[in-house]
GROMACS .gro file of N, CA and C in nm:
model
  465
    1MET      N    1   0.085  -0.117   0.000
    1MET     CA    2   0.000   0.000   0.000
    1MET      C    3   0.090   0.124   0.000
    2LEU      N    4   0.066   0.215  -0.089
    2LEU     CA    5   0.147   0.336  -0.103
    2LEU      C    6   0.122   0.430   0.015
    3LYS      N    7   0.231   0.477   0.078
    3LYS     CA    8   0.219   0.576   0.184
    3LYS      C    9   0.180   0.709   0.122
    4LYS      N   10   0.126   0.799   0.200
    4LYS     CA   11   0.078   0.929   0.152
    4LYS      C   12   0.189   1.012   0.088
    5ASP      N   13   0.160   1.070  -0.027
    5ASP     CA   14   0.245   1.169  -0.093
    5ASP      C   15   0.391   1.126  -0.113
    6LEU      N   16   0.414   1.000  -0.150
    6LEU     CA   17   0.551   0.954  -0.174
    6LEU      C   18   0.565   0.903  -0.316
    7ASP      N   19   0.688   0.880  -0.356
    7ASP     CA   20   0.720   0.838  -0.492
    7ASP      C   21   0.677   0.694  -0.517
    8PRO      N   22   0.583   0.670  -0.609
    8PRO     CA   23   0.536   0.534  -0.635
    8PRO      C   24   0.643   0.444  -0.699
    9ALA      N   25   0.751   0.501  -0.751
    9ALA     CA   26   0.857   0.420  -0.812
    9ALA      C   27   0.957   0.367  -0.709
   10ASP      N   28   0.953   0.420  -0.586
   10ASP     CA   29   1.047   0.382  -0.481
   10ASP      C   30   0.982   0.279  -0.389
   11ALA      N   31   1.045   0.161  -0.373
   11ALA     CA   32   0.990   0.054  -0.289
   11ALA      C   33   0.973   0.098  -0.143
   12LYS      N   34   1.055   0.192  -0.096
   12LYS     CA   35   1.044   0.241   0.041
   12LYS      C   36   0.917   0.323   0.065
   13SER      N   37   0.848   0.360  -0.042
   13SER     CA   38   0.727   0.440  -0.032
   13SER      C   39   0.603   0.355  -0.001
   14TYR      N   40   0.621   0.224   0.009
   14TYR     CA   41   0.508   0.133   0.030
   14TYR      C   42   0.512   0.070   0.168
   15ARG      N   43   0.394   0.042   0.221
   15ARG     CA   44   0.382  -0.031   0.347
   15ARG      C   45   0.374  -0.180   0.315
   16PRO      N   46   0.442  -0.262   0.394
   16PRO     CA   47   0.431  -0.406   0.372
   16PRO      C   48   0.290  -0.456   0.403
   17ILE      N   49   0.248  -0.556   0.330
   17ILE     CA   50   0.120  -0.620   0.355
   17ILE      C   51   0.148  -0.768   0.377
   18SER      N   52   0.097  -0.824   0.486
   18SER     CA   53   0.121  -0.964   0.517
   18SER      C   54   0.017  -1.051   0.449
   19ASN      N   55   0.064  -1.159   0.391
   19ASN     CA   56  -0.026  -1.262   0.340
   19ASN      C   57  -0.045  -1.361   0.454
   20VAL      N   58  -0.168  -1.375   0.500
   20VAL     CA   59  -0.196  -1.453   0.619
   20VAL      C   60  -0.280  -1.575   0.581
   21SER      N   61  -0.242  -1.691   0.635
   21SER     CA   62  -0.317  -1.812   0.605
   21SER      C   63  -0.452  -1.810   0.678
   22VAL      N   64  -0.543  -1.892   0.632
   22VAL     CA   65  -0.676  -1.902   0.693
   22VAL      C   66  -0.663  -1.949   0.837
   23VAL      N   67  -0.574  -2.043   0.864
   23VAL     CA   68  -0.553  -2.094   1.000
   23VAL      C   69  -0.505  -1.982   1.091
   24SER      N   70  -0.414  -1.899   1.042
   24SER     CA   71  -0.363  -1.787   1.122
   24SER      C   72  -0.474  -1.687   1.153
   25LYS      N   73  -0.556  -1.656   1.053
   25LYS     CA   74  -0.667  -1.564   1.077
   25LYS      C   75  -0.764  -1.621   1.179
   26LEU      N   76  -0.792  -1.750   1.170
   26LEU     CA   77  -0.882  -1.815   1.265
   26LEU      C   78  -0.824  -1.809   1.406
   27LEU      N   79  -0.695  -1.838   1.419
   27LEU     CA   80  -0.629  -1.833   1.549
   27LEU      C   81  -0.633  -1.692   1.607
   28GLU      N   82  -0.608  -1.591   1.524
   28GLU     CA   83  -0.614  -1.452   1.571
   28GLU      C   84  -0.754  -1.418   1.623
   29ARG      N   85  -0.857  -1.461   1.554
   29ARG     CA   86  -0.994  -1.434   1.599
   29ARG      C   87  -1.025  -1.504   1.730
   30ILE      N   88  -0.979  -1.628   1.745
   30ILE     CA   89  -1.004  -1.703   1.868
   30ILE      C   90  -0.936  -1.634   1.986
   31VAL      N   91  -0.807  -1.598   1.968
   31VAL     CA   92  -0.733  -1.531   2.076
   31VAL      C   93  -0.797  -1.396   2.107
   32SER      N   94  -0.835  -1.322   2.005
   32SER     CA   95  -0.899  -1.192   2.025
   32SER      C   96  -1.029  -1.206   2.104
   33SER      N   97  -1.114  -1.299   2.065
   33SER     CA   98  -1.242  -1.313   2.135
   33SER      C   99  -1.221  -1.358   2.280
   34GLN      N  100  -1.123  -1.446   2.304
   34GLN     CA  101  -1.095  -1.489   2.441
   34GLN      C  102  -1.038  -1.375   2.525
   35LEU      N  103  -0.952  -1.292   2.466
   35LEU     CA  104  -0.894  -1.180   2.539
   35LEU      C  105  -1.002  -1.077   2.572
   36VAL      N  106  -1.088  -1.045   2.478
   36VAL     CA  107  -1.196  -0.949   2.503
   36VAL      C  108  -1.290  -1.003   2.611
   37LYS      N  109  -1.320  -1.131   2.605
   37LYS     CA  110  -1.406  -1.193   2.708
   37LYS      C  111  -1.341  -1.180   2.846
   38TYR      N  112  -1.211  -1.208   2.855
   38TYR     CA  113  -1.137  -1.195   2.980
   38TYR      C  114  -1.142  -1.051   3.031
   39LEU      N  115  -1.119  -0.954   2.941
   39LEU     CA  116  -1.120  -0.813   2.982
   39LEU      C  117  -1.258  -0.770   3.030
   40LYS      N  118  -1.363  -0.817   2.963
   40LYS     CA  119  -1.499  -0.783   3.005
   40LYS      C  120  -1.533  -0.846   3.139
   41GLU      N  121  -1.503  -0.976   3.154
   41GLU     CA  122  -1.535  -1.046   3.278
   41GLU      C  123  -1.463  -0.988   3.399
   42ASN      N  124  -1.346  -0.931   3.377
   42ASN     CA  125  -1.267  -0.873   3.486
   42ASN      C  126  -1.280  -0.722   3.492
   43ASP      N  127  -1.380  -0.669   3.422
   43ASP     CA  128  -1.412  -0.526   3.423
   43ASP      C  129  -1.289  -0.439   3.394
   44MET      N  130  -1.215  -0.477   3.290
   44MET     CA  131  -1.093  -0.405   3.254
   44MET      C  132  -1.109  -0.315   3.133
   45LEU      N  133  -1.225  -0.315   3.070
   45LEU     CA  134  -1.250  -0.223   2.959
   45LEU      C  135  -1.298  -0.091   3.016
   46LEU      N  136  -1.244   0.018   2.966
   46LEU     CA  137  -1.284   0.149   3.014
   46LEU      C  138  -1.430   0.176   2.980
   47TYR      N  139  -1.498   0.249   3.066
   47TYR     CA  140  -1.640   0.278   3.049
   47TYR      C  141  -1.669   0.343   2.914
   48LEU      N  142  -1.585   0.437   2.873
   48LEU     CA  143  -1.609   0.510   2.749
   48LEU      C  144  -1.546   0.444   2.626
   49GLN      N  145  -1.483   0.330   2.644
   49GLN     CA  146  -1.422   0.261   2.529
   49GLN      C  147  -1.531   0.207   2.439
   50SER      N  148  -1.518   0.232   2.310
   50SER     CA  149  -1.619   0.186   2.215
   50SER      C  150  -1.580   0.056   2.145
   51ALA      N  151  -1.450   0.036   2.124
   51ALA     CA  152  -1.407  -0.085   2.054
   51ALA      C  153  -1.428  -0.209   2.140
   52TYR      N  154  -1.463  -0.318   2.076
   52TYR     CA  155  -1.479  -0.449   2.140
   52TYR      C  156  -1.595  -0.456   2.238
   53ARG      N  157  -1.692  -0.368   2.224
   53ARG     CA  158  -1.806  -0.368   2.315
   53ARG      C  159  -1.934  -0.370   2.233
   54ALA      N  160  -2.025  -0.457   2.273
   54ALA     CA  161  -2.154  -0.465   2.206
   54ALA      C  162  -2.227  -0.332   2.221
   55MET      N  163  -2.296  -0.291   2.115
   55MET     CA  164  -2.376  -0.169   2.115
   55MET      C  165  -2.290  -0.043   2.125
   56HIS      N  166  -2.162  -0.051   2.092
   56HIS     CA  167  -2.072   0.064   2.090
   56HIS      C  168  -2.002   0.068   1.955
   57SER      N  169  -1.977   0.188   1.906
   57SER     CA  170  -1.912   0.204   1.776
   57SER      C  171  -1.851   0.343   1.769
   58THR      N  172  -1.796   0.377   1.654
   58THR     CA  173  -1.745   0.513   1.637
   58THR      C  174  -1.860   0.613   1.647
   59GLU      N  175  -1.978   0.571   1.603
   59GLU     CA  176  -2.094   0.661   1.611
   59GLU      C  177  -2.132   0.689   1.756
   60THR      N  178  -2.132   0.587   1.842
   60THR     CA  179  -2.165   0.611   1.983
   60THR      C  180  -2.056   0.694   2.050
   61ALA      N  181  -1.931   0.677   2.009
   61ALA     CA  182  -1.823   0.759   2.065
   61ALA      C  183  -1.841   0.905   2.028
   62VAL      N  184  -1.875   0.932   1.902
   62VAL     CA  185  -1.899   1.069   1.857
   62VAL      C  186  -2.019   1.128   1.930
   63LEU      N  187  -2.125   1.052   1.947
   63LEU     CA  188  -2.242   1.100   2.019
   63LEU      C  189  -2.210   1.134   2.164
   64GLU      N  190  -2.123   1.056   2.227
   64GLU     CA  191  -2.082   1.083   2.365
   64GLU      C  192  -2.007   1.216   2.373
   65VAL      N  193  -1.914   1.239   2.281
   65VAL     CA  194  -1.839   1.365   2.278
   65VAL      C  195  -1.934   1.482   2.252
   66LEU      N  196  -2.024   1.466   2.156
   66LEU     CA  197  -2.120   1.571   2.125
   66LEU      C  198  -2.208   1.602   2.245
   67ALA      N  199  -2.255   1.499   2.314
   67ALA     CA  200  -2.339   1.519   2.432
   67ALA      C  201  -2.263   1.596   2.540
   68ASP      N  202  -2.136   1.561   2.560
   68ASP     CA  203  -2.053   1.632   2.660
   68ASP      C  204  -2.036   1.779   2.623
   69LEU      N  205  -2.011   1.807   2.495
   69LEU     CA  206  -1.996   1.946   2.450
   69LEU      C  207  -2.125   2.025   2.467
   70LEU      N  208  -2.237   1.965   2.427
   70LEU     CA  209  -2.365   2.035   2.440
   70LEU      C  210  -2.402   2.058   2.585
   71LEU      N  211  -2.373   1.962   2.671
   71LEU     CA  212  -2.400   1.978   2.814
   71LEU      C  213  -2.318   2.093   2.872
   72ALA      N  214  -2.191   2.101   2.832
   72ALA     CA  215  -2.106   2.211   2.880
   72ALA      C  216  -2.157   2.345   2.830
   73LEU      N  217  -2.196   2.353   2.703
   73LEU     CA  218  -2.248   2.478   2.648
   73LEU      C  219  -2.380   2.518   2.713
   74ASP      N  220  -2.467   2.421   2.737
   74ASP     CA  221  -2.595   2.450   2.804
   74ASP      C  222  -2.575   2.501   2.946
   75SER      N  223  -2.465   2.460   3.009
   75SER     CA  224  -2.435   2.503   3.146
   75SER      C  225  -2.349   2.629   3.149
   76ASP      N  226  -2.329   2.690   3.033
   76ASP     CA  227  -2.244   2.808   3.019
   76ASP      C  228  -2.100   2.783   3.065
   77ASP      N  229  -2.056   2.658   3.056
   77ASP     CA  230  -1.917   2.623   3.084
   77ASP      C  231  -1.837   2.635   2.955
   78PRO      N  232  -1.709   2.669   2.965
   78PRO     CA  233  -1.629   2.674   2.842
   78PRO      C  234  -1.612   2.533   2.786
   79ALA      N  235  -1.612   2.522   2.656
   79ALA     CA  236  -1.596   2.391   2.591
   79ALA      C  237  -1.501   2.404   2.473
   80MET      N  238  -1.414   2.308   2.460
   80MET     CA  239  -1.320   2.307   2.348
   80MET      C  240  -1.298   2.162   2.307
   81LEU      N  241  -1.287   2.140   2.179
   81LEU     CA  242  -1.262   2.007   2.127
   81LEU      C  243  -1.129   2.006   2.054
   82THR      N  244  -1.041   1.916   2.094
   82THR     CA  245  -0.912   1.899   2.028
   82THR      C  246  -0.912   1.762   1.964
   83LEU      N  247  -0.878   1.756   1.837
   83LEU     CA  248  -0.878   1.629   1.764
   83LEU      C  249  -0.736   1.590   1.726
   84LEU      N  250  -0.709   1.461   1.732
   84LEU     CA  251  -0.579   1.408   1.693
   84LEU      C  252  -0.599   1.308   1.580
   85ASP      N  253  -0.508   1.306   1.485
   85ASP     CA  254  -0.511   1.206   1.380
   85ASP      C  255  -0.433   1.085   1.426
   86LEU      N  256  -0.504   0.980   1.463
   86LEU     CA  257  -0.441   0.858   1.512
   86LEU      C  258  -0.446   0.747   1.408
   87SER      N  259  -0.454   0.783   1.281
   87SER     CA  260  -0.468   0.683   1.175
   87SER      C  261  -0.348   0.588   1.168
   88SER      N  262  -0.232   0.631   1.215
   88SER     CA  263  -0.114   0.544   1.213
   88SER      C  264  -0.071   0.504   1.354
   89ALA      N  265  -0.160   0.515   1.451
   89ALA     CA  266  -0.124   0.488   1.590
   89ALA      C  267  -0.072   0.345   1.609
   90PHE      N  268  -0.134   0.249   1.543
   90PHE     CA  269  -0.090   0.111   1.562
   90PHE      C  270   0.046   0.084   1.500
   91ASP      N  271   0.091   0.171   1.410
   91ASP     CA  272   0.223   0.156   1.350
   91ASP      C  273   0.334   0.196   1.448
   92SER      N  274   0.300   0.262   1.557
   92SER     CA  275   0.402   0.311   1.650
   92SER      C  276   0.401   0.238   1.784
   93VAL      N  277   0.329   0.129   1.796
   93VAL     CA  278   0.322   0.054   1.922
   93VAL      C  279   0.456  -0.017   1.945
   94ASP      N  280   0.521   0.012   2.058
   94ASP     CA  281   0.647  -0.052   2.094
   94ASP      C  282   0.615  -0.191   2.151
   95HIS      N  283   0.676  -0.294   2.096
   95HIS     CA  284   0.644  -0.432   2.135
   95HIS      C  285   0.675  -0.460   2.281
   96ASP      N  286   0.793  -0.420   2.329
   96ASP     CA  287   0.828  -0.445   2.469
   96ASP      C  288   0.731  -0.374   2.564
   97THR      N  289   0.696  -0.251   2.532
   97THR     CA  290   0.602  -0.176   2.616
   97THR      C  291   0.466  -0.243   2.618
   98LEU      N  292   0.419  -0.289   2.502
   98LEU     CA  293   0.290  -0.358   2.495
   98LEU      C  294   0.291  -0.485   2.578
   99LEU      N  295   0.397  -0.564   2.568
   99LEU     CA  296   0.406  -0.688   2.645
   99LEU      C  297   0.410  -0.660   2.795
  100GLN      N  298   0.484  -0.558   2.836
  100GLN     CA  299   0.488  -0.520   2.978
  100GLN      C  300   0.350  -0.476   3.025
  101ARG      N  301   0.281  -0.401   2.942
  101ARG     CA  302   0.147  -0.353   2.978
  101ARG      C  303   0.048  -0.469   2.990
  102LEU      N  304   0.056  -0.565   2.899
  102LEU     CA  305  -0.031  -0.681   2.907
  102LEU      C  306  -0.007  -0.759   3.036
  103GLN      N  307   0.118  -0.765   3.078
  103GLN     CA  308   0.152  -0.837   3.200
  103GLN      C  309   0.113  -0.758   3.326
  104ARG      N  310   0.156  -0.633   3.334
  104ARG     CA  311   0.136  -0.555   3.457
  104ARG      C  312  -0.007  -0.504   3.474
  105SER      N  313  -0.065  -0.453   3.368
  105SER     CA  314  -0.197  -0.391   3.380
  105SER      C  315  -0.313  -0.489   3.365
  106TYR      N  316  -0.289  -0.596   3.289
  106TYR     CA  317  -0.399  -0.688   3.259
  106TYR      C  318  -0.377  -0.828   3.312
  107GLY      N  319  -0.264  -0.853   3.380
  107GLY     CA  320  -0.242  -0.981   3.446
  107GLY      C  321  -0.214  -1.098   3.354
  108LEU      N  322  -0.176  -1.073   3.230
  108LEU     CA  323  -0.144  -1.183   3.141
  108LEU      C  324  -0.004  -1.233   3.171
  109GLY      N  325   0.016  -1.362   3.164
  109GLY     CA  326   0.148  -1.420   3.191
  109GLY      C  327   0.158  -1.559   3.133
  110GLY      N  328   0.266  -1.627   3.168
  110GLY     CA  329   0.285  -1.765   3.127
  110GLY      C  330   0.284  -1.784   2.977
  111GLN      N  331   0.222  -1.893   2.933
  111GLN     CA  332   0.218  -1.928   2.791
  111GLN      C  333   0.147  -1.823   2.708
  112LEU      N  334   0.044  -1.760   2.765
  112LEU     CA  335  -0.029  -1.659   2.689
  112LEU      C  336   0.060  -1.540   2.655
  113LEU      N  337   0.136  -1.492   2.752
  113LEU     CA  338   0.226  -1.380   2.727
  113LEU      C  339   0.335  -1.422   2.629
  114LYS      N  340   0.383  -1.545   2.639
  114LYS     CA  341   0.483  -1.595   2.544
  114LYS      C  342   0.424  -1.600   2.404
  115TRP      N  343   0.296  -1.636   2.393
  115TRP     CA  344   0.233  -1.640   2.261
  115TRP      C  345   0.228  -1.500   2.201
  116PHE      N  346   0.187  -1.401   2.280
  116PHE     CA  347   0.184  -1.263   2.229
  116PHE      C  348   0.324  -1.218   2.190
  117ALA      N  349   0.427  -1.255   2.269
  117ALA     CA  350   0.564  -1.218   2.235
  117ALA      C  351   0.605  -1.282   2.103
  118SER      N  352   0.570  -1.408   2.084
  118SER     CA  353   0.607  -1.475   1.958
  118SER      C  354   0.533  -1.413   1.840
  119TYR      N  355   0.417  -1.361   1.866
  119TYR     CA  356   0.336  -1.297   1.762
  119TYR      C  357   0.397  -1.164   1.720
  120LEU      N  358   0.455  -1.093   1.816
  120LEU     CA  359   0.506  -0.958   1.791
  120LEU      C  360   0.653  -0.954   1.749
  121CYS      N  361   0.734  -1.043   1.803
  121CYS     CA  362   0.879  -1.025   1.798
  121CYS      C  363   0.947  -1.113   1.694
  122GLY      N  364   1.066  -1.070   1.652
  122GLY     CA  365   1.147  -1.147   1.559
  122GLY      C  366   1.098  -1.138   1.415
  123ARG      N  367   1.026  -1.034   1.381
  123ARG     CA  368   0.973  -1.018   1.245
  123ARG      C  369   1.063  -0.929   1.162
  124ILE      N  370   1.062  -0.954   1.033
  124ILE     CA  371   1.126  -0.863   0.939
  124ILE      C  372   1.023  -0.828   0.833
  125GLU      N  373   1.048  -0.715   0.768
  125GLU     CA  374   0.957  -0.674   0.661
  125GLU      C  375   1.035  -0.613   0.547
  126TYR      N  376   0.978  -0.624   0.430
  126TYR     CA  377   1.033  -0.559   0.312
  126TYR      C  378   0.921  -0.548   0.210
  127VAL      N  379   0.944  -0.465   0.113
  127VAL     CA  380   0.844  -0.441   0.009
  127VAL      C  381   0.908  -0.465  -0.126
  128CYS      N  382   0.836  -0.535  -0.212
  128CYS     CA  383   0.883  -0.554  -0.350
  128CYS      C  384   0.778  -0.497  -0.445
  129THR      N  385   0.826  -0.421  -0.540
  129THR     CA  386   0.741  -0.373  -0.648
  129THR      C  387   0.784  -0.448  -0.774
  130SER      N  388   0.728  -0.416  -0.886
  130SER     CA  389   0.766  -0.483  -1.010
  130SER      C  390   0.908  -0.448  -1.053
  131THR      N  391   0.964  -0.341  -0.996
  131THR     CA  392   1.098  -0.297  -1.038
  131THR      C  393   1.205  -0.304  -0.929
  132ALA      N  394   1.167  -0.311  -0.802
  132ALA     CA  395   1.268  -0.307  -0.695
  132ALA      C  396   1.213  -0.364  -0.565
  133CYS      N  397   1.308  -0.398  -0.476
  133CYS     CA  398   1.273  -0.443  -0.341
  133CYS      C  399   1.345  -0.355  -0.239
  134SER      N  400   1.279  -0.328  -0.129
  134SER     CA  401   1.343  -0.253  -0.022
  134SER      C  402   1.433  -0.348   0.057
  135THR      N  403   1.520  -0.293   0.139
  135THR     CA  404   1.608  -0.373   0.224
  135THR      C  405   1.527  -0.431   0.339
  136PRO      N  406   1.541  -0.560   0.370
  136PRO     CA  407   1.470  -0.618   0.484
  136PRO      C  408   1.509  -0.546   0.613
  137ALA      N  409   1.411  -0.522   0.699
  137ALA     CA  410   1.435  -0.451   0.825
  137ALA      C  411   1.358  -0.520   0.937
  138ASP      N  412   1.416  -0.515   1.058
  138ASP     CA  413   1.347  -0.569   1.175
  138ASP      C  414   1.223  -0.485   1.204
  139VAL      N  415   1.116  -0.549   1.245
  139VAL     CA  416   0.994  -0.479   1.282
  139VAL      C  417   0.994  -0.466   1.434
  140LEU      N  418   1.022  -0.346   1.484
  140LEU     CA  419   1.030  -0.320   1.627
  140LEU      C  420   0.906  -0.252   1.681
  141TYR      N  421   0.827  -0.195   1.592
  141TYR     CA  422   0.708  -0.121   1.631
  141TYR      C  423   0.593  -0.163   1.542
  142GLY      N  424   0.473  -0.144   1.593
  142GLY     CA  425   0.355  -0.172   1.513
  142GLY      C  426   0.294  -0.305   1.550
  143VAL      N  427   0.168  -0.318   1.519
  143VAL     CA  428   0.093  -0.438   1.547
  143VAL      C  429   0.081  -0.516   1.417
  144PRO      N  430   0.140  -0.636   1.411
  144PRO     CA  431   0.136  -0.713   1.287
  144PRO      C  432  -0.003  -0.768   1.258
  145HIS      N  433  -0.021  -0.807   1.134
  145HIS     CA  434  -0.149  -0.861   1.091
  145HIS      C  435  -0.136  -1.004   1.042
  146SER      N  436  -0.041  -1.077   1.099
  146SER     CA  437  -0.028  -1.218   1.066
  146SER      C  438   0.039  -1.288   1.185
  147PHE      N  439   0.037  -1.420   1.184
  147PHE     CA  440   0.091  -1.499   1.294
  147PHE      C  441   0.218  -1.569   1.251
  148CYS      N  442   0.319  -1.571   1.338
  148CYS     CA  443   0.438  -1.651   1.315
  148CYS      C  444   0.494  -1.697   1.449
  149THR      N  445   0.597  -1.780   1.449
  149THR     CA  446   0.652  -1.829   1.573
  149THR      C  447   0.802  -1.801   1.583
  150PRO      N  448   0.840  -1.673   1.596
  150PRO     CA  449   0.982  -1.638   1.613
  150PRO      C  450   1.022  -1.654   1.760
  151PRO      N  451   1.141  -1.605   1.800
  151PRO     CA  452   1.186  -1.616   1.939
  151PRO      C  453   1.087  -1.559   2.040
  152ILE      N  454   1.098  -1.601   2.165
  152ILE     CA  455   1.000  -1.568   2.268
  152ILE      C  456   1.010  -1.424   2.316
  153CYS      N  457   1.125  -1.361   2.318
  153CYS     CA  458   1.134  -1.224   2.371
  153CYS      C  459   1.180  -1.126   2.265
  154CYS      N  460   1.146  -1.001   2.288
  154CYS     CA  461   1.181  -0.896   2.192
  154CYS      C  462   1.322  -0.844   2.211
  155SER      N  463   1.365  -0.830   2.334
  155SER     CA  464   1.494  -0.765   2.362
  155SER      C  465   1.612  -0.855   2.330
   0.00000   0.00000   0.00000
């Protein structure tokens, strides 16, 4: 996928796309549903979080913000809305920090934490176009979209 406003002839201008097997996709869905169930059962999802919650969506999140703004304006309180573009937020997730957070904040450990580490760590990526390939590089940040079994730790 071509990154914004870059040279289409340069392989470095493209984001890698993982080809994922059906088994890997199925495993990701199973782990995801079990993790969300665990977070819900242990009341670890934030009240205002919209993702992974029934009857919540981007629309309900926008309505919540709008309701808060209108309530402030109706009460003659000052109101200001600041927006951030988080479209590439998942590309900047540090693997070690995520694994530590899963362990410390959410109580994940043992084989499950090792599975997440194997999912995140020891990956390389490169891009090939019809005319060139980029240099393979270690993937230290970002949330991958495929499953593999590399070494257990990131560091």
